[in-house]
CSV table of C-alpha atoms and ligand atoms in Angstrom, one decimal:
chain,number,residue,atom,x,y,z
A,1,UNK,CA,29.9,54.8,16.8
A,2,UNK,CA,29.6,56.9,20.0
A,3,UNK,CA,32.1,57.9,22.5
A,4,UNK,CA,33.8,55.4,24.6
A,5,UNK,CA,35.0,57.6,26.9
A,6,UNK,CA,32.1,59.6,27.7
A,7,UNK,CA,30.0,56.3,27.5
A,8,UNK,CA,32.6,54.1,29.8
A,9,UNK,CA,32.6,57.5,32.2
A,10,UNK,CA,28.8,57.9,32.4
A,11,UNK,CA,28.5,54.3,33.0
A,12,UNK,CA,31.0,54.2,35.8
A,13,UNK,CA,28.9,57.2,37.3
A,14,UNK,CA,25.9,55.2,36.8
A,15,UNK,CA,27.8,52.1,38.9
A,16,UNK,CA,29.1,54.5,41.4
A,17,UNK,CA,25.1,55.9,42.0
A,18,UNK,CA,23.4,52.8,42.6
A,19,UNK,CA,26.1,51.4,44.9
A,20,UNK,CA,25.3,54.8,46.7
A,21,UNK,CA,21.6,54.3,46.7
A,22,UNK,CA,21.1,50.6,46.0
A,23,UNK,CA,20.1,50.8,50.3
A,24,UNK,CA,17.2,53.2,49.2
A,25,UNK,CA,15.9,50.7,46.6
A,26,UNK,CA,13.4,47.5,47.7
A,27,UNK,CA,15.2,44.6,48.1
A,28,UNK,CA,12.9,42.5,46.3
A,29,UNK,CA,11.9,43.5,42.8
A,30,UNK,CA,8.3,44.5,43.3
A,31,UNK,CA,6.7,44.0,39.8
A,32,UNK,CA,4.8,41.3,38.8
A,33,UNK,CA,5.8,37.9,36.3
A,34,UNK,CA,6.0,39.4,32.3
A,35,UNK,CA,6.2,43.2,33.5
A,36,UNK,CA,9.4,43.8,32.0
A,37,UNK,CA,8.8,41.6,29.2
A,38,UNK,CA,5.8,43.3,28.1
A,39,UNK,CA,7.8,46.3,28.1
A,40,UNK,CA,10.7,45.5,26.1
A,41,UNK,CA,10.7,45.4,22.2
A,42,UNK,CA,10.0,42.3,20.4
A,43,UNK,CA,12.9,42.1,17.9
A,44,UNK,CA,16.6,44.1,17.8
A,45,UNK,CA,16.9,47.2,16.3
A,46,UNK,CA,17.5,48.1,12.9
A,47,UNK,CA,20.1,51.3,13.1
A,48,UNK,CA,22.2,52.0,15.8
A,49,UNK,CA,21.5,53.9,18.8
A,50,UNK,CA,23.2,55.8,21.6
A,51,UNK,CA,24.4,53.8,24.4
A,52,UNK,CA,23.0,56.3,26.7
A,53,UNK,CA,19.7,55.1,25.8
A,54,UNK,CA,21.1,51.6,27.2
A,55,UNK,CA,21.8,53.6,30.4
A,56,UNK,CA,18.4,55.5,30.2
A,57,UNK,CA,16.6,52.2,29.7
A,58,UNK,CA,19.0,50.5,32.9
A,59,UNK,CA,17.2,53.1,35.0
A,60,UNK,CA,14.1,53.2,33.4
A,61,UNK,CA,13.2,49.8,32.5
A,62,UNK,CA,15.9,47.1,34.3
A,63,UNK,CA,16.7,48.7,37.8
A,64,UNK,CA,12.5,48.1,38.9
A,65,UNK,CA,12.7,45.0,37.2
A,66,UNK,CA,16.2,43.9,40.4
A,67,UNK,CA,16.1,42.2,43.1
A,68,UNK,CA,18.8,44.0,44.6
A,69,UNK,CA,21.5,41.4,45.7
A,70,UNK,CA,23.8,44.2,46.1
A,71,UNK,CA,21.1,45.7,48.9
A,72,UNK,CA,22.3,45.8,52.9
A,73,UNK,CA,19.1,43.9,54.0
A,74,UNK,CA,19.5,40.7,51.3
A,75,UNK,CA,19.4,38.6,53.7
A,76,UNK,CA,17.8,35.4,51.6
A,77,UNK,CA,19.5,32.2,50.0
A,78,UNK,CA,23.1,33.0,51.2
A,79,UNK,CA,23.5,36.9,50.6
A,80,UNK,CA,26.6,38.4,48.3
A,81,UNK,CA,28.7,41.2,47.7
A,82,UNK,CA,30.4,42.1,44.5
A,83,UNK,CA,33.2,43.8,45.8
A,84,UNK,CA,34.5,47.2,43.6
A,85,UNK,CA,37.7,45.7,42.3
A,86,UNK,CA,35.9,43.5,41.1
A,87,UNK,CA,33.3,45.2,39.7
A,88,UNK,CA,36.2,47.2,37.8
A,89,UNK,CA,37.9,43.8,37.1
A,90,UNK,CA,35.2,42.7,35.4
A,91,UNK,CA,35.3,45.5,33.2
A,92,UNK,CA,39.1,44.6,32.9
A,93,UNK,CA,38.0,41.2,31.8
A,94,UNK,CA,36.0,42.0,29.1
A,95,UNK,CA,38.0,45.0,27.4
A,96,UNK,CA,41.2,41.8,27.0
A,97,UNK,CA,38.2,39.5,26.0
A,98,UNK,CA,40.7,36.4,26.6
A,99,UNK,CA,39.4,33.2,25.7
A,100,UNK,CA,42.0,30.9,27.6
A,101,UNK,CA,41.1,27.7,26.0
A,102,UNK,CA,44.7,26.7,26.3
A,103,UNK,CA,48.1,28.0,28.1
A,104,UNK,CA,49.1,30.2,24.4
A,105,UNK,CA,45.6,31.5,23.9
A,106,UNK,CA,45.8,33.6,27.4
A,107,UNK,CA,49.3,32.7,29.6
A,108,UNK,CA,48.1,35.7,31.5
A,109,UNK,CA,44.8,34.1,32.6
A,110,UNK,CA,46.4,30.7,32.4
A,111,UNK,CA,48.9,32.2,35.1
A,112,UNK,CA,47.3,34.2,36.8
A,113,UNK,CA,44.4,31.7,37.2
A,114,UNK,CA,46.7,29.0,38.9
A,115,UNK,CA,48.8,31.8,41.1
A,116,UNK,CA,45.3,33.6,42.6
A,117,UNK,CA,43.3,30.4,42.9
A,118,UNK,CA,46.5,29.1,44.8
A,119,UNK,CA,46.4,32.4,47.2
A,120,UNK,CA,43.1,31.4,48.2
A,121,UNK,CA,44.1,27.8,48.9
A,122,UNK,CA,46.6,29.7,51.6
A,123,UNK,CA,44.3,32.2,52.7
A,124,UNK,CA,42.0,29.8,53.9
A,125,UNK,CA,44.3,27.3,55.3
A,126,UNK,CA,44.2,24.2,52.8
A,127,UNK,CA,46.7,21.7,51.9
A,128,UNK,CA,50.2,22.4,49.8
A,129,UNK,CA,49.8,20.9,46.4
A,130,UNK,CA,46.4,20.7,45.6
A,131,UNK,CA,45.6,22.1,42.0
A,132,UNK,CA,42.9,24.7,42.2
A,133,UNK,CA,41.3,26.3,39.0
A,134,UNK,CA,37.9,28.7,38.5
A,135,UNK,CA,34.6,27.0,37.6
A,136,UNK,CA,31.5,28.8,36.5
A,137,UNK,CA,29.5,27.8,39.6
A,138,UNK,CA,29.1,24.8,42.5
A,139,UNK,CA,26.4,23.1,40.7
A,140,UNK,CA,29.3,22.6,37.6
A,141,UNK,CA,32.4,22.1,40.0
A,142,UNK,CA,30.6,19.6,41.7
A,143,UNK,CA,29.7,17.6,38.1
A,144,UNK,CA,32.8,18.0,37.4
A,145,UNK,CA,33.8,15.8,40.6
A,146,UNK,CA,31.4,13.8,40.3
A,147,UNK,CA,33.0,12.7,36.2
A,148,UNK,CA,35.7,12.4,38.0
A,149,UNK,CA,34.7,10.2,40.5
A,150,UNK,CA,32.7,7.9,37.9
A,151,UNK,CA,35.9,8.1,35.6
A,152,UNK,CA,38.5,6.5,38.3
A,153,UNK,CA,36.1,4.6,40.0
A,154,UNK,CA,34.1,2.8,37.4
A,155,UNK,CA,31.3,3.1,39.6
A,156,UNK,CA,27.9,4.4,39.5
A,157,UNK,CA,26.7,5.5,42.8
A,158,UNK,CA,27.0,9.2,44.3
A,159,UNK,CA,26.2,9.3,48.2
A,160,UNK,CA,25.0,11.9,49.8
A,161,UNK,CA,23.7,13.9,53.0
A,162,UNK,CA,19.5,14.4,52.8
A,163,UNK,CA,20.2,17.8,53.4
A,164,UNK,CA,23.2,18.0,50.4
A,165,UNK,CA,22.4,21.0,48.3
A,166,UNK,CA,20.4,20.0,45.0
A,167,UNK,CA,23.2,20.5,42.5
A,168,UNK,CA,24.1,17.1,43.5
A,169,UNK,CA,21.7,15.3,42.5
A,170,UNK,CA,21.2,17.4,39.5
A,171,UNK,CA,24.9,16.4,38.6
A,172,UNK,CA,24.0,12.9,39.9
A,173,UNK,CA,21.0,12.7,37.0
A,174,UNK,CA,22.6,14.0,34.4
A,175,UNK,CA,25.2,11.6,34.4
A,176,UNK,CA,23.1,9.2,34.7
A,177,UNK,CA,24.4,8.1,38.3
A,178,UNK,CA,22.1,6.5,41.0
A,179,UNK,CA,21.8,9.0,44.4
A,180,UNK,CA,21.7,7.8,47.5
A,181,UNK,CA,20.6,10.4,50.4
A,182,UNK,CA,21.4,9.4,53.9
A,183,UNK,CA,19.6,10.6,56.7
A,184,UNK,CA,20.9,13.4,59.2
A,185,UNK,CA,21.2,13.2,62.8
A,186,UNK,CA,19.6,16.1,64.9
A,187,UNK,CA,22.1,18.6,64.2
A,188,UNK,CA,21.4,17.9,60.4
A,189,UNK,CA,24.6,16.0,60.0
A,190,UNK,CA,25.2,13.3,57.6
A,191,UNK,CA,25.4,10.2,59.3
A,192,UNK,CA,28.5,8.3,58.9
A,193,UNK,CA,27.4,5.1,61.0
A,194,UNK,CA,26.2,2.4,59.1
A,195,UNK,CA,27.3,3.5,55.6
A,196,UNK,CA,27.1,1.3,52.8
A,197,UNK,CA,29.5,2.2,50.9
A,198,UNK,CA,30.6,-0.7,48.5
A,199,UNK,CA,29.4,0.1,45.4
A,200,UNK,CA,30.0,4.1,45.9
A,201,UNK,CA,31.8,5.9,43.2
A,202,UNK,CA,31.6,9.1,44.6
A,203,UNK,CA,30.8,10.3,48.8
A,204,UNK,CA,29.8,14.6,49.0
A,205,UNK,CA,30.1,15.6,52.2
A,206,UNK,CA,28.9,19.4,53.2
A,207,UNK,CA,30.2,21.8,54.9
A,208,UNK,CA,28.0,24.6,55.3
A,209,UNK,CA,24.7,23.4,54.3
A,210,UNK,CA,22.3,25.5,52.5
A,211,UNK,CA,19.4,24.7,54.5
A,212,UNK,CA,21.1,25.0,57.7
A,213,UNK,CA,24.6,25.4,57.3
A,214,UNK,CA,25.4,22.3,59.3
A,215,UNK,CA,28.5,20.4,59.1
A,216,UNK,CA,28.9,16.8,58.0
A,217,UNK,CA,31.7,14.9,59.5
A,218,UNK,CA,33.8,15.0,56.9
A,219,UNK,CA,36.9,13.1,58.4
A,220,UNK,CA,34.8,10.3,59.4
A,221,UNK,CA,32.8,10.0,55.9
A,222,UNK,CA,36.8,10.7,54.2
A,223,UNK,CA,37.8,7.5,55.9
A,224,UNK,CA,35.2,5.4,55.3
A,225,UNK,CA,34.8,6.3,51.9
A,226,UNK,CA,38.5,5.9,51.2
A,227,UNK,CA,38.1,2.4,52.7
A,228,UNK,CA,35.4,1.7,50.0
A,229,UNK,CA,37.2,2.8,47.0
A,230,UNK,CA,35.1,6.0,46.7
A,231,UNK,CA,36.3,9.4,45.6
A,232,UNK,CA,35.4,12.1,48.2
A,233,UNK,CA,34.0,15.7,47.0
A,234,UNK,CA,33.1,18.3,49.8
A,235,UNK,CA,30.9,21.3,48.8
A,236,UNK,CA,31.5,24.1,51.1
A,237,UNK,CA,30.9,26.0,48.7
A,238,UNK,CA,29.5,28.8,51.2
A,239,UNK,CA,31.3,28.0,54.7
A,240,UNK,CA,34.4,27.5,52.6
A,241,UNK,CA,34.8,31.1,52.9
A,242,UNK,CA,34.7,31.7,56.3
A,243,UNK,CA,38.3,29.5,56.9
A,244,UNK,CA,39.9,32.8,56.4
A,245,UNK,CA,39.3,33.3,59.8
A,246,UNK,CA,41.1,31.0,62.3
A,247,UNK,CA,37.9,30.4,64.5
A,248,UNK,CA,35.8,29.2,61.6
A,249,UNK,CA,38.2,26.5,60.6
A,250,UNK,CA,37.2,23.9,63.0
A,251,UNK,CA,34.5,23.3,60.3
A,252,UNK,CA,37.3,22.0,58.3
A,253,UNK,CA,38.0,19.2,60.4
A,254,UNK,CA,39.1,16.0,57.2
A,255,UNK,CA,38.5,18.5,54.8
A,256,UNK,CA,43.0,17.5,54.1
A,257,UNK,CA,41.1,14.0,53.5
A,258,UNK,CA,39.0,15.5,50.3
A,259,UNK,CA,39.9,14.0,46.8
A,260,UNK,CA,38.3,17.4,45.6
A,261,UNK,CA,36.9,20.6,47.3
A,262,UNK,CA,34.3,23.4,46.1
A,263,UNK,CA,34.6,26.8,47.3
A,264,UNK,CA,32.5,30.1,46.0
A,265,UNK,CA,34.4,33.3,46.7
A,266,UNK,CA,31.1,35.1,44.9
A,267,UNK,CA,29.1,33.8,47.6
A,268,UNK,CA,31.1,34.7,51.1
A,269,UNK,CA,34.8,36.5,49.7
A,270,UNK,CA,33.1,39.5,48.0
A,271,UNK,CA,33.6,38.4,44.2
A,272,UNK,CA,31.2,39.4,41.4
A,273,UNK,CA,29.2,36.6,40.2
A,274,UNK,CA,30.6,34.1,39.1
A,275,UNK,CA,33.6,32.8,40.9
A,276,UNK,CA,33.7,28.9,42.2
A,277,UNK,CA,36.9,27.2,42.7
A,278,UNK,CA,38.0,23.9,42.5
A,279,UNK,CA,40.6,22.1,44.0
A,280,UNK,CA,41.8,18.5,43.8
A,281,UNK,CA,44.6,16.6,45.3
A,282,UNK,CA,44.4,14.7,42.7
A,283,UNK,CA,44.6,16.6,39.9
A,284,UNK,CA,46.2,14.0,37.3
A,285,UNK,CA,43.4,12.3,37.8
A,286,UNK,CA,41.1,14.7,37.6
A,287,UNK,CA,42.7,15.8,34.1
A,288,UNK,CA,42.7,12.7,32.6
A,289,UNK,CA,39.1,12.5,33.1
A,290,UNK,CA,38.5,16.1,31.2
A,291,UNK,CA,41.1,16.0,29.2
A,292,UNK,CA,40.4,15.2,25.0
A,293,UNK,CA,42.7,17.7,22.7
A,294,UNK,CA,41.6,17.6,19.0
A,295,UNK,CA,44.4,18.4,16.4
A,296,UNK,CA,43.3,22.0,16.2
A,297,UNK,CA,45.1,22.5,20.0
A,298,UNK,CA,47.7,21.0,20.1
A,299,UNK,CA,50.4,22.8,20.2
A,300,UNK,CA,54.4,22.2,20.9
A,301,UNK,CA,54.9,24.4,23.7
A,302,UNK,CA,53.1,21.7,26.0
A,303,UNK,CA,51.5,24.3,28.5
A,304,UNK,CA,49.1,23.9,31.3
A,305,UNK,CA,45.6,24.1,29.5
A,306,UNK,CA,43.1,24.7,32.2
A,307,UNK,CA,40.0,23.7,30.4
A,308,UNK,CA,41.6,19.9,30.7
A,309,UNK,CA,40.5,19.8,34.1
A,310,UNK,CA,36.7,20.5,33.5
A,311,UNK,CA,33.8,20.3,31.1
A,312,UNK,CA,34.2,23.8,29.5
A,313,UNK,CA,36.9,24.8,26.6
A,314,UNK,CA,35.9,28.6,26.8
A,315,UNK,CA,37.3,29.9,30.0
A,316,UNK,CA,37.0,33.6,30.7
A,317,UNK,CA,39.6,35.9,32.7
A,318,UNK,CA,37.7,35.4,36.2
A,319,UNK,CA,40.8,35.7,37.9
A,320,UNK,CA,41.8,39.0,37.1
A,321,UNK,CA,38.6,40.0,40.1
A,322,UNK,CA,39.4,37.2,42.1
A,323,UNK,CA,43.4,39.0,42.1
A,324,UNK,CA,41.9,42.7,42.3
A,325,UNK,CA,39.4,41.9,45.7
A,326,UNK,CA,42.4,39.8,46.9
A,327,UNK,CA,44.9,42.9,46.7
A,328,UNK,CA,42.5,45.7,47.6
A,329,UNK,CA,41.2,44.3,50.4
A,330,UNK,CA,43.7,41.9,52.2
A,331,UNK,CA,43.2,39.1,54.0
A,332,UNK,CA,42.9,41.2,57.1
A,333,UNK,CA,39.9,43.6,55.1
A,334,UNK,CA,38.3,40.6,54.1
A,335,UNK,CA,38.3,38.7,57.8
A,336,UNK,CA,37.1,41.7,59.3
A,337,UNK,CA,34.2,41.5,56.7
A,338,UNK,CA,33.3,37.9,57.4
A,339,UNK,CA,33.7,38.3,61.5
A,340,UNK,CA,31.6,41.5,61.4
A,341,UNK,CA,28.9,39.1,59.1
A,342,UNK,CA,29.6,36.5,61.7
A,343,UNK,CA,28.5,39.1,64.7
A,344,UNK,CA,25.4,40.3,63.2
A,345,UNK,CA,24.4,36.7,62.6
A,346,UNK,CA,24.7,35.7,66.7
A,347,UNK,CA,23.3,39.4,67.7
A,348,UNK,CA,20.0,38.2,65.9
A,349,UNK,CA,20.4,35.2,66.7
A,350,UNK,CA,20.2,36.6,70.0
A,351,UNK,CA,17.0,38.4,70.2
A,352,UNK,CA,15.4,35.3,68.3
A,353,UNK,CA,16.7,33.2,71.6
A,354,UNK,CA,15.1,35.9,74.3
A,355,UNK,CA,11.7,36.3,72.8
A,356,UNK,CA,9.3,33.4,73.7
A,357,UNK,CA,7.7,34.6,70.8
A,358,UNK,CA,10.5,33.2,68.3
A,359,UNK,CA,12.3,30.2,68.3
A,360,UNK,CA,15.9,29.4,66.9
A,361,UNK,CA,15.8,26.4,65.4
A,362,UNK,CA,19.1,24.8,64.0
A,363,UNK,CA,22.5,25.7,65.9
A,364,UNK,CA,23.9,29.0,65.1
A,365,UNK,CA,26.8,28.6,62.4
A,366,UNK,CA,28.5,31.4,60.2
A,367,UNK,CA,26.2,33.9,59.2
A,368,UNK,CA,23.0,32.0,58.7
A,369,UNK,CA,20.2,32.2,60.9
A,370,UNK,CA,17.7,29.7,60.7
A,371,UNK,CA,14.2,30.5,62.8
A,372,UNK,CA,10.5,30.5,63.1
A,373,UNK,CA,7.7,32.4,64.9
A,374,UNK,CA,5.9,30.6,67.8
A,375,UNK,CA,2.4,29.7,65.1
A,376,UNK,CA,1.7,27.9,62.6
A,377,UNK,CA,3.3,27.5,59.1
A,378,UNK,CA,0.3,29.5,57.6
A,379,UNK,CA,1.3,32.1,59.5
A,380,UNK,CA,5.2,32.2,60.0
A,381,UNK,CA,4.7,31.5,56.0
A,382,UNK,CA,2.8,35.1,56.1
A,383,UNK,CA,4.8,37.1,57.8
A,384,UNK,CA,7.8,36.3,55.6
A,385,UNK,CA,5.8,36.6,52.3
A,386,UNK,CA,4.5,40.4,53.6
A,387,UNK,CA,8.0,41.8,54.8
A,388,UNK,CA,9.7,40.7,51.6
A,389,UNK,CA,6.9,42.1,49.3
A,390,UNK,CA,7.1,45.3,51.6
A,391,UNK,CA,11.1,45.6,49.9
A,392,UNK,CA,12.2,46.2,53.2
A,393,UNK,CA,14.3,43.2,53.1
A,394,UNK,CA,14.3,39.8,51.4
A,395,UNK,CA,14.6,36.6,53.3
A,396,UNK,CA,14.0,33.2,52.2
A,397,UNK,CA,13.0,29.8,53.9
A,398,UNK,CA,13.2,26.3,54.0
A,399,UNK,CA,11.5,23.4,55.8
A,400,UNK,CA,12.8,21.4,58.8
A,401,UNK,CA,10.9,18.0,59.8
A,402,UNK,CA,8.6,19.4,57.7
A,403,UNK,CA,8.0,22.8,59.8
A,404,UNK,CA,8.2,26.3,57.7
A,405,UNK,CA,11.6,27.8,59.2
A,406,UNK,CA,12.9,31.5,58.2
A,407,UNK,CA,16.5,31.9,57.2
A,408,UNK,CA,18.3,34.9,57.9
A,409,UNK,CA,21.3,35.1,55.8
A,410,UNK,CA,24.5,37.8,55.9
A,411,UNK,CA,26.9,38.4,53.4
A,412,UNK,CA,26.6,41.9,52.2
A,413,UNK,CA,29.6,44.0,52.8
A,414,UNK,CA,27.1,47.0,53.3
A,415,UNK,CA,25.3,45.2,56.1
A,416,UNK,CA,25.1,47.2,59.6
A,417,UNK,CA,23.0,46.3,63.0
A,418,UNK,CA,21.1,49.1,61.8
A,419,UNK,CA,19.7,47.0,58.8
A,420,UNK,CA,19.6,43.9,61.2
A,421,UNK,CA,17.6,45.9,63.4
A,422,UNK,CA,15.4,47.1,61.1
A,423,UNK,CA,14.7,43.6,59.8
A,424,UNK,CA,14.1,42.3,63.4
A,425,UNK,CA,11.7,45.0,64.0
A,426,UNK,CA,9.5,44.5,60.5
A,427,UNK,CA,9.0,41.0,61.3
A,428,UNK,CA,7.6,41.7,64.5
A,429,UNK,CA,5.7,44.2,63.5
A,430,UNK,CA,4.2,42.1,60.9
A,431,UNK,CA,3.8,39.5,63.5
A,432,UNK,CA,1.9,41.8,66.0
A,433,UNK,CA,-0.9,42.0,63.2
B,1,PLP,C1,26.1,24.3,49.8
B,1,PLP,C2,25.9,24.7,48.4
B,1,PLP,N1,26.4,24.0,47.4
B,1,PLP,C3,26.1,24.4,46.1
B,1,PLP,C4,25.4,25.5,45.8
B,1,PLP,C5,25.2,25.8,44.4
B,1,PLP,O1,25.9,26.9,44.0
B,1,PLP,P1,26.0,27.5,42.6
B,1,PLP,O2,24.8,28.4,42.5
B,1,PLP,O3,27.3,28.2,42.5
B,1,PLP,O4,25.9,26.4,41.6
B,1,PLP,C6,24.8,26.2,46.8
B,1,PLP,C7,24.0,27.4,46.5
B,1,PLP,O5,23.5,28.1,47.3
B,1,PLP,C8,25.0,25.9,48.2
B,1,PLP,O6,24.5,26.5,49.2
């Protein structure tokens, strides 16, 4: 067995180097589909080796093989930052390996869980007494509501924006639920006028689209829906984020009105993958939908078992990173983050809305800019395709009324007008060819 020291130190060095350099790397993996796969061995090996020939293989093999989500100028889907506490809370987390299937297998997680998860709910402004409690991702906190919402309901319909994110109507399929997309307005808004609403079981309204990141009207759809019978779910799993800072919260205008809530602190509070919270305001119902204990559990000191309020028994020790970016950084290191994020997004936002050339085409909200070039889809599909093969920067896109659109996304912690400059300037350039 080799060192653990020496490997744990030469593996923090290793960390420490490409958090230096990963700004010096292409953003976008530049190797084509099967590179990597052709390269790596077929089966295990037979006798040991060295973990430095993990590490020599990490530089050799994996790092050409990233997309660098940890690079200044990922600016595609909604951009992240794994944070160094928790980084070296993850680490943390697997050393204790807890396995906090129930309040005696892990009271520390169990705890812990509940009291950071609850910090958030503070930090960002949202009702006393809602339970809160770490999901995997969005996609399974929002099937999770959505059992929820089929379990209390007895109902079979999920309603949704056109522009909800897809994990809905994943969820919505694999339970076997009927979807129901209503149409936006011109600020791609969910329309609450005219809602049919009688047979709903479940209404997501979302704050912080991921097309767009538009707003539904969440207090109007909360009232109707509660009128119908229908449990409400809002999915801000990005925008969530941002009500750590006053001026963002008028975004969470009914949000109070939400039978359950997602928010991702691994996409927009600095957390390592993978980090989505859950919070319901009715959490007894919520439990009795999840919760099954075989004899093999039960036990007589009749603790909180987290894994009664969703589909997994396996729960990991997410919050120890969650409680090491909360500490290290404060809510006052993490708001200057997200305002700073917030800055960059309306200085290019900016120069989009002073060039004839460009064109800004959905409101500006958070840190999302959504745009095009004045020419054709071929072409504004082009430039985007040659910039992000050049690594320079990644950027993704989407489609409005059925026109190509850019999206400029912030949310690396290493982001400065420098890199927002250089991305400005490469799509130009490419655009002047
Ligand atoms: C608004 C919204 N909801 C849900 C999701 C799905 O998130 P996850 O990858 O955590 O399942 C996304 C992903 O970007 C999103 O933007």
């Amino acid at each position: 067995m080799s060192d653990f020291r020496a490997d744990g130190y030469a593996a923090i060095d290793w960390v420490a180097r490409y958090l230096e350099g990963v700004g010096d790397l292409p953003v976008l993996a530049q190797v084509e589909p099967g590179e990597l796969s052709a390269k790596l061995p077929l089966s295990a090996p037979e006798e040991a080796e060295p973990f430095a020939h993990v590490l020599r293989d990490l530089d050799d093999l994996i790092v050409p093989a990233l997309t660098n989500w940890q690079h200044p100028r990922f600016f595609a889907y909604f951009a992240i930052t794994a944070a160094e506490p928790g980084i070296l809370a993850e680490l943390l987390a697997a050393a204790l390996n807890q396995n906090a299937i129930l309040w005696r297998a892990s009271p520390a997680s169990t705890e812990l869980e509940l009291r950071t998860v609850d910090w958030v709910r503070q930090l960002l402004g949202l009702p006393d007494g809602w339970h809160g409690h770490i999901e995997d991702t969005a996609s399974t906190s929002t099937l999770a509501a959505l059992i929820a919402a089929r379990h209390i309901t007895g109902r079979n319909v999920v309603v949704c924006s056109e522009h909800a994110h897809s994990s809905v109507e994943k969820a919505a399929r694999m339970l076997g639920m009927e979807l129901r997309k209503v149409a936006a307005d011109d600020e791609m808004r969910m329309r609450a006028d005219g809602l049919d609403l009688g047979d709903a079981a479940a209404v997501v309204a979302t704050v912080g689209t991921t097309s767009f990141a538009s707003v539904d009207p969440v207090r109007e759809l909360a009232a109707r829906a509660h009128e119908a019978g229908a449990w409400v779910h809002v999915d801000a799993a990005y925008a969530g984020s941002s009500w750590i800072c006053e001026e963002e919260r008028w975004s969470q205008d009914g949000v109070e009105l939400a039978d359950s809530l997602v928010v991702n602190p691994h996409k927009w509070l600095m957390i390592p993958m993978d980090c989505s919270l859950l919070w319901t305001s009715r959490p007894e119902e919520l439990r009795t939908a999840f919760s099954l204990t075989p004899e093999y559990l039960r036990t007589a000191d009749d603790a909180f078992a987290l894994s009664e309020y969703g589909p997994a028994l396996g729960r990991r020790f997410r919050s120890l990173k969650l409680w090491a970016v909360l500490r290290c950084y404060g809510r006052t290191g993490l708001q200057r983050i997200l305002r700073e994020h917030v800055r960059l997004a309306n200085v290019f936002a900016e120069w989009v809305e002073a060039d004839p050339e460009w064109e800004l085409c959905a409101p500006q909200r958070f840190s999302l800019v959504v745009f095009r070039r004045n020419a054709s889809d071929e072409e504004n599909e082009r430039i985007l395709e040659q910039v992000n093969r050049s690594g320079e920067m990644f950027l993704s896109h989407t489609k409005l009324d059925g026109r190509y659109v850019m999206r400029l996304a912030i949310g690396n912690a290493r982001t400065t007008e420098h890199d927002v400059r250089r991305a400005w300037d490469a799509l130009n350039k490419e655009a002047g060819r």
